Amino acid sequence: MSYVILFILFLPIKLAGKLFRKETGKNLVIQTAKIGDFVNATPLLSYLQKSDVLISRAVEPLASRDDTIETLFLIGKKKRNIFAKFQFAWQIMNRYDNVYLLQPNSTNLFFAAVCNAKNKQFLSIYTRRWYHAIFYATAKGVVNHGKNTLSVTNYLQLADRSLSWQDAPKHATHPLYQPKTWPEVLEKRGVIRIGLSISAGNKAKTVPPVIWKRIFDALADLPCHYYIFGTESEQPWLDELYRNIGEQTNITSLLGQLPLEDVPWAISKMDCYIASDSGNVYIADAVNVPVVLLFGPCCYHEQRPLGDTLLIGKDENISSYVFETRYYFDKSREDLFQLTDEEQVRLYHFVSSLPHRAQNNNSPAAGI
């Protein structure tokens, strides 16, 4: 409600500023969520060709390597206090012709609403509050997003209602940023290189060690080498994994070794990526690496990798959504991510066919 009051206070300035507004041709895209959500917003950025973006600091390393983006605004700096909010509102008020709101929380709705853009397109979601109506009244168009609608499609439809996820590609960096150096172990030959994320930002979405053990057992007959991607803070999860399976020579930890802007290139060296609903599966999808998604409680109907993907999980466990994330569940993580014998067989066949699939698709993983 506080942002409603701020908007009412700023409204006279907004209306007066409208008298001096000129055409600019500029786009503003507002998506302040984390890595996976940013990657899923990149088809819209590709379609628009050039845009300014309001983002979170977490994705700045990727966005700064994106030539579809002209100016980066970091949400954390713009909402520190009332003065910062009003200063940024004044800065963007007459700057844009088109505003696309992908993450419609109260803060972002306020900044989108103060803009005098002639074309403002807002996403409307299932967690929308009644008092958000004052902000939505400033929009020229609204796209209604549901729990069973692909978020990527709805993001694109903010620009053109006829678009769907097939009409514009994802990217993590654009063009794909190639670091000057990278760990030599990524060049290991004669193996199937599989990237893993052993934890997720939401602990409830973190695959437990017992499930990883079933995955390793299912693929034991294949020449797999596993690469653990993530930050240094995820070391306790790796320690827990080793306590359950023992340290193995076919597992290499990359925790804390790669800055985020280098991660897309490193993942592009993989033949496959296995994880729950985490940012790196969307990076893998964006660089055309086949993905095994252990979706657990997350709704894959709403958001999932869209390339060569094997989905593993049970629909009856789905109870967490993009705009309604849950952190506690009635079932244990072992039950949410349970891997059946049939799913182990499907996993084996998916991974064993990777070299053939990579050659046919001519993906970045081909020939590795």
PDB file of N, CA, C and O in Angstrom, residues 74-136:
ATOM      1  N   LEU A  74      19.788  -1.019 -11.702  1.00  0.00           N
ATOM      2  CA  LEU A  74      19.733  -2.039 -10.654  1.00  0.00           C
ATOM      3  C   LEU A  74      18.670  -1.650  -9.634  1.00  0.00           C
ATOM      4  O   LEU A  74      18.736  -0.574  -9.028  1.00  0.00           O
ATOM      5  N   ILE A  75      17.710  -2.533  -9.428  1.00  0.00           N
ATOM      6  CA  ILE A  75      16.558  -2.226  -8.591  1.00  0.00           C
ATOM      7  C   ILE A  75      16.959  -1.906  -7.153  1.00  0.00           C
ATOM      8  O   ILE A  75      16.352  -1.054  -6.513  1.00  0.00           O
ATOM      9  N   GLY A  76      17.991  -2.567  -6.650  1.00  0.00           N
ATOM     10  CA  GLY A  76      18.393  -2.340  -5.268  1.00  0.00           C
ATOM     11  C   GLY A  76      18.751  -0.901  -4.983  1.00  0.00           C
ATOM     12  O   GLY A  76      18.405  -0.343  -3.935  1.00  0.00           O
ATOM     13  N   LYS A  77      19.442  -0.264  -5.942  1.00  0.00           N
ATOM     14  CA  LYS A  77      19.837   1.128  -5.768  1.00  0.00           C
ATOM     15  C   LYS A  77      18.658   2.072  -5.897  1.00  0.00           C
ATOM     16  O   LYS A  77      18.676   3.169  -5.324  1.00  0.00           O
ATOM     17  N   LYS A  78      17.645   1.671  -6.654  1.00  0.00           N
ATOM     18  CA  LYS A  78      16.540   2.579  -6.962  1.00  0.00           C
ATOM     19  C   LYS A  78      15.446   2.575  -5.916  1.00  0.00           C
ATOM     20  O   LYS A  78      14.547   3.419  -5.965  1.00  0.00           O
ATOM     21  N   LYS A  79      15.499   1.656  -4.957  1.00  0.00           N
ATOM     22  CA  LYS A  79      14.434   1.588  -3.951  1.00  0.00           C
ATOM     23  C   LYS A  79      14.965   1.705  -2.519  1.00  0.00           C
ATOM     24  O   LYS A  79      14.286   1.354  -1.567  1.00  0.00           O
ATOM     25  N   ARG A  80      16.185   2.230  -2.380  1.00  0.00           N
ATOM     26  CA  ARG A  80      16.812   2.295  -1.059  1.00  0.00           C
ATOM     27  C   ARG A  80      16.032   3.168  -0.090  1.00  0.00           C
ATOM     28  O   ARG A  80      15.935   2.874   1.087  1.00  0.00           O
ATOM     29  N   ASN A  81      15.494   4.270  -0.593  1.00  0.00           N
ATOM     30  CA  ASN A  81      14.732   5.189   0.250  1.00  0.00           C
ATOM     31  C   ASN A  81      13.787   5.993  -0.632  1.00  0.00           C
ATOM     32  O   ASN A  81      13.798   5.859  -1.865  1.00  0.00           O
ATOM     33  N   ILE A  82      12.970   6.826  -0.005  1.00  0.00           N
ATOM     34  CA  ILE A  82      11.982   7.599  -0.768  1.00  0.00           C
ATOM     35  C   ILE A  82      12.654   8.519  -1.767  1.00  0.00           C
ATOM     36  O   ILE A  82      12.204   8.660  -2.920  1.00  0.00           O
ATOM     37  N   PHE A  83      13.750   9.142  -1.358  1.00  0.00           N
ATOM     38  CA  PHE A  83      14.446  10.055  -2.273  1.00  0.00           C
ATOM     39  C   PHE A  83      14.928   9.310  -3.514  1.00  0.00           C
ATOM     40  O   PHE A  83      14.771   9.786  -4.642  1.00  0.00           O
ATOM     41  N   ALA A  84      15.526   8.121  -3.330  1.00  0.00           N
ATOM     42  CA  ALA A  84      16.022   7.327  -4.465  1.00  0.00           C
ATOM     43  C   ALA A  84      14.874   6.916  -5.382  1.00  0.00           C
ATOM     44  O   ALA A  84      15.008   6.925  -6.612  1.00  0.00           O
ATOM     45  N   LYS A  85      13.735   6.555  -4.792  1.00  0.00           N
ATOM     46  CA  LYS A  85      12.576   6.151  -5.594  1.00  0.00           C
ATOM     47  C   LYS A  85      12.064   7.307  -6.438  1.00  0.00           C
ATOM     48  O   LYS A  85      11.801   7.144  -7.636  1.00  0.00           O
ATOM     49  N   PHE A  86      11.929   8.473  -5.832  1.00  0.00           N
ATOM     50  CA  PHE A  86      11.426   9.628  -6.578  1.00  0.00           C
ATOM     51  C   PHE A  86      12.445  10.103  -7.619  1.00  0.00           C
ATOM     52  O   PHE A  86      12.068  10.525  -8.716  1.00  0.00           O
ATOM     53  N   GLN A  87      13.712  10.018  -7.279  1.00  0.00           N
ATOM     54  CA  GLN A  87      14.745  10.425  -8.238  1.00  0.00           C
ATOM     55  C   GLN A  87      14.714   9.535  -9.478  1.00  0.00           C
ATOM     56  O   GLN A  87      14.798  10.020 -10.619  1.00  0.00           O
ATOM     57  N   PHE A  88      14.571   8.214  -9.268  1.00  0.00           N
ATOM     58  CA  PHE A  88      14.511   7.298 -10.409  1.00  0.00           C
ATOM     59  C   PHE A  88      13.206   7.480 -11.177  1.00  0.00           C
ATOM     60  O   PHE A  88      13.200   7.421 -12.416  1.00  0.00           O
ATOM     61  N   ALA A  89      12.111   7.709 -10.477  1.00  0.00           N
ATOM     62  CA  ALA A  89      10.828   7.958 -11.143  1.00  0.00           C
ATOM     63  C   ALA A  89      10.938   9.171 -12.057  1.00  0.00           C
ATOM     64  O   ALA A  89      10.437   9.157 -13.194  1.00  0.00           O
ATOM     65  N   TRP A  90      11.585  10.216 -11.588  1.00  0.00           N
ATOM     66  CA  TRP A  90      11.785  11.417 -12.406  1.00  0.00           C
ATOM     67  C   TRP A  90      12.666  11.091 -13.616  1.00  0.00           C
ATOM     68  O   TRP A  90      12.402  11.558 -14.726  1.00  0.00           O
ATOM     69  N   GLN A  91      13.701  10.263 -13.416  1.00  0.00           N
ATOM     70  CA  GLN A  91      14.628   9.918 -14.483  1.00  0.00           C
ATOM     71  C   GLN A  91      13.956   9.166 -15.622  1.00  0.00           C
ATOM     72  O   GLN A  91      14.257   9.406 -16.806  1.00  0.00           O
ATOM     73  N   ILE A  92      13.024   8.266 -15.304  1.00  0.00           N
ATOM     74  CA  ILE A  92      12.426   7.421 -16.342  1.00  0.00           C
ATOM     75  C   ILE A  92      11.065   7.935 -16.828  1.00  0.00           C
ATOM     76  O   ILE A  92      10.520   7.407 -17.795  1.00  0.00           O
ATOM     77  N   MET A  93      10.536   8.961 -16.195  1.00  0.00           N
ATOM     78  CA  MET A  93       9.161   9.400 -16.444  1.00  0.00           C
ATOM     79  C   MET A  93       8.873   9.641 -17.929  1.00  0.00           C
ATOM     80  O   MET A  93       7.870   9.166 -18.467  1.00  0.00           O
ATOM     81  N   ASN A  94       9.764  10.372 -18.613  1.00  0.00           N
ATOM     82  CA  ASN A  94       9.538  10.709 -20.023  1.00  0.00           C
ATOM     83  C   ASN A  94      10.582  10.089 -20.945  1.00  0.00           C
ATOM     84  O   ASN A  94      10.741  10.517 -22.080  1.00  0.00           O
ATOM     85  N   ARG A  95      11.272   9.076 -20.468  1.00  0.00           N
ATOM     86  CA  ARG A  95      12.409   8.518 -21.206  1.00  0.00           C
ATOM     87  C   ARG A  95      12.000   7.486 -22.259  1.00  0.00           C
ATOM     88  O   ARG A  95      12.724   7.267 -23.237  1.00  0.00           O
ATOM     89  N   TYR A  96      10.813   6.868 -22.107  1.00  0.00           N
ATOM     90  CA  TYR A  96      10.482   5.697 -22.922  1.00  0.00           C
ATOM     91  C   TYR A  96       9.177   5.852 -23.698  1.00  0.00           C
ATOM     92  O   TYR A  96       8.239   6.504 -23.246  1.00  0.00           O
ATOM     93  N   ASP A  97       9.146   5.210 -24.862  1.00  0.00           N
ATOM     94  CA  ASP A  97       7.907   5.072 -25.623  1.00  0.00           C
ATOM     95  C   ASP A  97       7.191   3.768 -25.266  1.00  0.00           C
ATOM     96  O   ASP A  97       5.974   3.669 -25.376  1.00  0.00           O
ATOM     97  N   ASN A  98       7.982   2.739 -24.868  1.00  0.00           N
ATOM     98  CA  ASN A  98       7.423   1.414 -24.576  1.00  0.00           C
ATOM     99  C   ASN A  98       7.961   0.904 -23.245  1.00  0.00           C
ATOM    100  O   ASN A  98       9.176   0.942 -23.003  1.00  0.00           O
ATOM    101  N   VAL A  99       7.057   0.439 -22.400  1.00  0.00           N
ATOM    102  CA  VAL A  99       7.441  -0.151 -21.122  1.00  0.00           C
ATOM    103  C   VAL A  99       6.808  -1.538 -21.027  1.00  0.00           C
ATOM    104  O   VAL A  99       5.601  -1.687 -21.223  1.00  0.00           O
ATOM    105  N   TYR A 100       7.634  -2.542 -20.711  1.00  0.00           N
ATOM    106  CA  TYR A 100       7.155  -3.919 -20.596  1.00  0.00           C
ATOM    107  C   TYR A 100       7.452  -4.407 -19.177  1.00  0.00           C
ATOM    108  O   TYR A 100       8.619  -4.524 -18.779  1.00  0.00           O
ATOM    109  N   LEU A 101       6.410  -4.700 -18.433  1.00  0.00           N
ATOM    110  CA  LEU A 101       6.533  -5.101 -17.032  1.00  0.00           C
ATOM    111  C   LEU A 101       6.346  -6.605 -16.904  1.00  0.00           C
ATOM    112  O   LEU A 101       5.236  -7.118 -17.076  1.00  0.00           O
ATOM    113  N   LEU A 102       7.437  -7.310 -16.571  1.00  0.00           N
ATOM    114  CA  LEU A 102       7.405  -8.774 -16.486  1.00  0.00           C
ATOM    115  C   LEU A 102       7.298  -9.278 -15.053  1.00  0.00           C
ATOM    116  O   LEU A 102       6.880 -10.412 -14.828  1.00  0.00           O
ATOM    117  N   GLN A 103       7.713  -8.464 -14.111  1.00  0.00           N
ATOM    118  CA  GLN A 103       7.712  -8.861 -12.692  1.00  0.00           C
ATOM    119  C   GLN A 103       6.875  -7.844 -11.916  1.00  0.00           C
ATOM    120  O   GLN A 103       7.384  -6.878 -11.364  1.00  0.00           O
ATOM    121  N   PRO A 104       5.543  -8.043 -11.878  1.00  0.00           N
ATOM    122  CA  PRO A 104       4.645  -6.991 -11.370  1.00  0.00           C
ATOM    123  C   PRO A 104       4.447  -7.019  -9.848  1.00  0.00           C
ATOM    124  O   PRO A 104       3.343  -7.218  -9.348  1.00  0.00           O
ATOM    125  N   ASN A 105       5.535  -6.803  -9.087  1.00  0.00           N
ATOM    126  CA  ASN A 105       5.364  -6.565  -7.663  1.00  0.00           C
ATOM    127  C   ASN A 105       5.110  -5.077  -7.435  1.00  0.00           C
ATOM    128  O   ASN A 105       5.135  -4.278  -8.378  1.00  0.00           O
ATOM    129  N   SER A 106       4.875  -4.687  -6.219  1.00  0.00           N
ATOM    130  CA  SER A 106       4.472  -3.307  -5.938  1.00  0.00           C
ATOM    131  C   SER A 106       5.531  -2.300  -6.369  1.00  0.00           C
ATOM    132  O   SER A 106       5.213  -1.250  -6.935  1.00  0.00           O
ATOM    133  N   THR A 107       6.796  -2.605  -6.104  1.00  0.00           N
ATOM    134  CA  THR A 107       7.879  -1.689  -6.476  1.00  0.00           C
ATOM    135  C   THR A 107       7.919  -1.473  -7.976  1.00  0.00           C
ATOM    136  O   THR A 107       7.951  -0.338  -8.463  1.00  0.00           O
ATOM    137  N   ASN A 108       7.920  -2.572  -8.721  1.00  0.00           N
ATOM    138  CA  ASN A 108       8.020  -2.471 -10.176  1.00  0.00           C
ATOM    139  C   ASN A 108       6.776  -1.843 -10.789  1.00  0.00           C
ATOM    140  O   ASN A 108       6.865  -1.111 -11.786  1.00  0.00           O
ATOM    141  N   LEU A 109       5.611  -2.145 -10.226  1.00  0.00           N
ATOM    142  CA  LEU A 109       4.383  -1.513 -10.706  1.00  0.00           C
ATOM    143  C   LEU A 109       4.440  -0.006 -10.541  1.00  0.00           C
ATOM    144  O   LEU A 109       4.008   0.752 -11.425  1.00  0.00           O
ATOM    145  N   PHE A 110       4.978   0.452  -9.426  1.00  0.00           N
ATOM    146  CA  PHE A 110       5.114   1.888  -9.196  1.00  0.00           C
ATOM    147  C   PHE A 110       5.990   2.529 -10.272  1.00  0.00           C
ATOM    148  O   PHE A 110       5.605   3.535 -10.887  1.00  0.00           O
ATOM    149  N   PHE A 111       7.168   1.936 -10.530  1.00  0.00           N
ATOM    150  CA  PHE A 111       8.071   2.528 -11.520  1.00  0.00           C
ATOM    151  C   PHE A 111       7.476   2.471 -12.927  1.00  0.00           C
ATOM    152  O   PHE A 111       7.650   3.410 -13.717  1.00  0.00           O
ATOM    153  N   ALA A 112       6.786   1.398 -13.251  1.00  0.00           N
ATOM    154  CA  ALA A 112       6.148   1.315 -14.566  1.00  0.00           C
ATOM    155  C   ALA A 112       5.022   2.336 -14.689  1.00  0.00           C
ATOM    156  O   ALA A 112       4.835   2.964 -15.744  1.00  0.00           O
ATOM    157  N   ALA A 113       4.264   2.514 -13.622  1.00  0.00           N
ATOM    158  CA  ALA A 113       3.104   3.412 -13.656  1.00  0.00           C
ATOM    159  C   ALA A 113       3.492   4.878 -13.781  1.00  0.00           C
ATOM    160  O   ALA A 113       2.766   5.662 -14.393  1.00  0.00           O
ATOM    161  N   VAL A 114       4.637   5.271 -13.220  1.00  0.00           N
ATOM    162  CA  VAL A 114       5.022   6.692 -13.286  1.00  0.00           C
ATOM    163  C   VAL A 114       5.489   7.084 -14.680  1.00  0.00           C
ATOM    164  O   VAL A 114       5.550   8.277 -15.006  1.00  0.00           O
ATOM    165  N   CYS A 115       5.826   6.093 -15.519  1.00  0.00           N
ATOM    166  CA  CYS A 115       6.275   6.400 -16.876  1.00  0.00           C
ATOM    167  C   CYS A 115       5.127   6.953 -17.716  1.00  0.00           C
ATOM    168  O   CYS A 115       3.998   6.472 -17.651  1.00  0.00           O
ATOM    169  N   ASN A 116       5.445   7.939 -18.535  1.00  0.00           N
ATOM    170  CA  ASN A 116       4.458   8.518 -19.454  1.00  0.00           C
ATOM    171  C   ASN A 116       4.552   7.901 -20.843  1.00  0.00           C
ATOM    172  O   ASN A 116       4.189   8.526 -21.839  1.00  0.00           O
ATOM    173  N   ALA A 117       5.054   6.689 -20.930  1.00  0.00           N
ATOM    174  CA  ALA A 117       5.186   6.004 -22.215  1.00  0.00           C
ATOM    175  C   ALA A 117       3.824   5.849 -22.883  1.00  0.00           C
ATOM    176  O   ALA A 117       2.820   5.600 -22.217  1.00  0.00           O
ATOM    177  N   LYS A 118       3.809   5.967 -24.202  1.00  0.00           N
ATOM    178  CA  LYS A 118       2.542   5.832 -24.934  1.00  0.00           C
ATOM    179  C   LYS A 118       2.074   4.384 -24.981  1.00  0.00           C
ATOM    180  O   LYS A 118       0.890   4.098 -25.167  1.00  0.00           O
ATOM    181  N   ASN A 119       3.026   3.450 -24.820  1.00  0.00           N
ATOM    182  CA  ASN A 119       2.685   2.019 -24.864  1.00  0.00           C
ATOM    183  C   ASN A 119       3.251   1.343 -23.629  1.00  0.00           C
ATOM    184  O   ASN A 119       4.468   1.159 -23.508  1.00  0.00           O
ATOM    185  N   LYS A 120       2.376   0.969 -22.709  1.00  0.00           N
ATOM    186  CA  LYS A 120       2.805   0.265 -21.501  1.00  0.00           C
ATOM    187  C   LYS A 120       2.032  -1.046 -21.403  1.00  0.00           C
ATOM    188  O   LYS A 120       0.804  -1.054 -21.376  1.00  0.00           O
ATOM    189  N   GLN A 121       2.783  -2.146 -21.364  1.00  0.00           N
ATOM    190  CA  GLN A 121       2.191  -3.478 -21.339  1.00  0.00           C
ATOM    191  C   GLN A 121       2.599  -4.174 -20.043  1.00  0.00           C
ATOM    192  O   GLN A 121       3.796  -4.357 -19.787  1.00  0.00           O
ATOM    193  N   PHE A 122       1.612  -4.553 -19.237  1.00  0.00           N
ATOM    194  CA  PHE A 122       1.877  -5.149 -17.927  1.00  0.00           C
ATOM    195  C   PHE A 122       1.434  -6.606 -17.903  1.00  0.00           C
ATOM    196  O   PHE A 122       0.377  -6.950 -18.454  1.00  0.00           O
ATOM    197  N   LEU A 123       2.217  -7.441 -17.240  1.00  0.00           N
ATOM    198  CA  LEU A 123       1.796  -8.804 -16.950  1.00  0.00           C
ATOM    199  C   LEU A 123       0.907  -8.777 -15.707  1.00  0.00           C
ATOM    200  O   LEU A 123       1.228  -8.132 -14.711  1.00  0.00           O
ATOM    201  N   SER A 124      -0.222  -9.465 -15.771  1.00  0.00           N
ATOM    202  CA  SER A 124      -1.102  -9.596 -14.610  1.00  0.00           C
ATOM    203  C   SER A 124      -1.039 -11.040 -14.130  1.00  0.00           C
ATOM    204  O   SER A 124      -1.229 -11.966 -14.909  1.00  0.00           O
ATOM    205  N   ILE A 125      -0.763 -11.236 -12.843  1.00  0.00           N
ATOM    206  CA  ILE A 125      -0.491 -12.577 -12.324  1.00  0.00           C
ATOM    207  C   ILE A 125      -1.482 -12.971 -11.234  1.00  0.00           C
ATOM    208  O   ILE A 125      -2.262 -12.152 -10.749  1.00  0.00           O
ATOM    209  N   TYR A 126      -1.431 -14.240 -10.849  1.00  0.00           N
ATOM    210  CA  TYR A 126      -2.400 -14.808  -9.913  1.00  0.00           C
ATOM    211  C   TYR A 126      -2.214 -14.322  -8.478  1.00  0.00           C
ATOM    212  O   TYR A 126      -3.056 -14.586  -7.632  1.00  0.00           O
ATOM    213  N   THR A 127      -1.130 -13.614  -8.185  1.00  0.00           N
ATOM    214  CA  THR A 127      -0.935 -13.044  -6.848  1.00  0.00           C
ATOM    215  C   THR A 127      -1.228 -11.546  -6.817  1.00  0.00           C
ATOM    216  O   THR A 127      -0.878 -10.870  -5.855  1.00  0.00           O
ATOM    217  N   ARG A 128      -1.862 -11.051  -7.852  1.00  0.00           N
ATOM    218  CA  ARG A 128      -2.171  -9.615  -7.942  1.00  0.00           C
ATOM    219  C   ARG A 128      -3.036  -9.150  -6.770  1.00  0.00           C
ATOM    220  O   ARG A 128      -4.006  -9.809  -6.396  1.00  0.00           O
ATOM    221  N   ARG A 129      -2.677  -8.007  -6.173  1.00  0.00           N
ATOM    222  CA  ARG A 129      -3.416  -7.429  -5.050  1.00  0.00           C
ATOM    223  C   ARG A 129      -4.469  -6.451  -5.558  1.00  0.00           C
ATOM    224  O   ARG A 129      -4.307  -5.829  -6.613  1.00  0.00           O
ATOM    225  N   TRP A 130      -5.525  -6.289  -4.768  1.00  0.00           N
ATOM    226  CA  TRP A 130      -6.619  -5.410  -5.190  1.00  0.00           C
ATOM    227  C   TRP A 130      -6.152  -3.971  -5.373  1.00  0.00           C
ATOM    228  O   TRP A 130      -6.602  -3.257  -6.277  1.00  0.00           O
ATOM    229  N   TYR A 131      -5.206  -3.528  -4.525  1.00  0.00           N
ATOM    230  CA  TYR A 131      -4.761  -2.127  -4.591  1.00  0.00           C
ATOM    231  C   TYR A 131      -3.804  -1.873  -5.760  1.00  0.00           C
ATOM    232  O   TYR A 131      -3.433  -0.735  -6.018  1.00  0.00           O
ATOM    233  N   HIS A 132      -3.408  -2.934  -6.475  1.00  0.00           N
ATOM    234  CA  HIS A 132      -2.590  -2.749  -7.669  1.00  0.00           C
ATOM    235  C   HIS A 132      -3.398  -2.170  -8.830  1.00  0.00           C
ATOM    236  O   HIS A 132      -2.826  -1.783  -9.856  1.00  0.00           O
ATOM    237  N   ALA A 133      -4.715  -2.103  -8.668  1.00  0.00           N
ATOM    238  CA  ALA A 133      -5.578  -1.613  -9.747  1.00  0.00           C
ATOM    239  C   ALA A 133      -5.176  -0.211 -10.192  1.00  0.00           C
ATOM    240  O   ALA A 133      -5.265   0.121 -11.380  1.00  0.00           O
ATOM    241  N   ILE A 134      -4.721   0.627  -9.255  1.00  0.00           N
ATOM    242  CA  ILE A 134      -4.350   2.008  -9.604  1.00  0.00           C
ATOM    243  C   ILE A 134      -3.168   2.024 -10.568  1.00  0.00           C
ATOM    244  O   ILE A 134      -3.079   2.878 -11.454  1.00  0.00           O
ATOM    245  N   PHE A 135      -2.259   1.059 -10.425  1.00  0.00           N
ATOM    246  CA  PHE A 135      -1.111   0.976 -11.329  1.00  0.00           C
ATOM    247  C   PHE A 135      -1.528   0.415 -12.686  1.00  0.00           C
ATOM    248  O   PHE A 135      -1.121   0.930 -13.736  1.00  0.00           O
ATOM    249  N   TYR A 136      -2.344  -0.645 -12.667  1.00  0.00           N
ATOM    250  CA  TYR A 136      -2.781  -1.255 -13.922  1.00  0.00           C
ATOM    251  C   TYR A 136      -3.642  -0.300 -14.753  1.00  0.00           C
ATOM    252  O   TYR A 136      -3.716  -0.436 -15.979  1.00  0.00           O
TER     253      TYR A 136
END
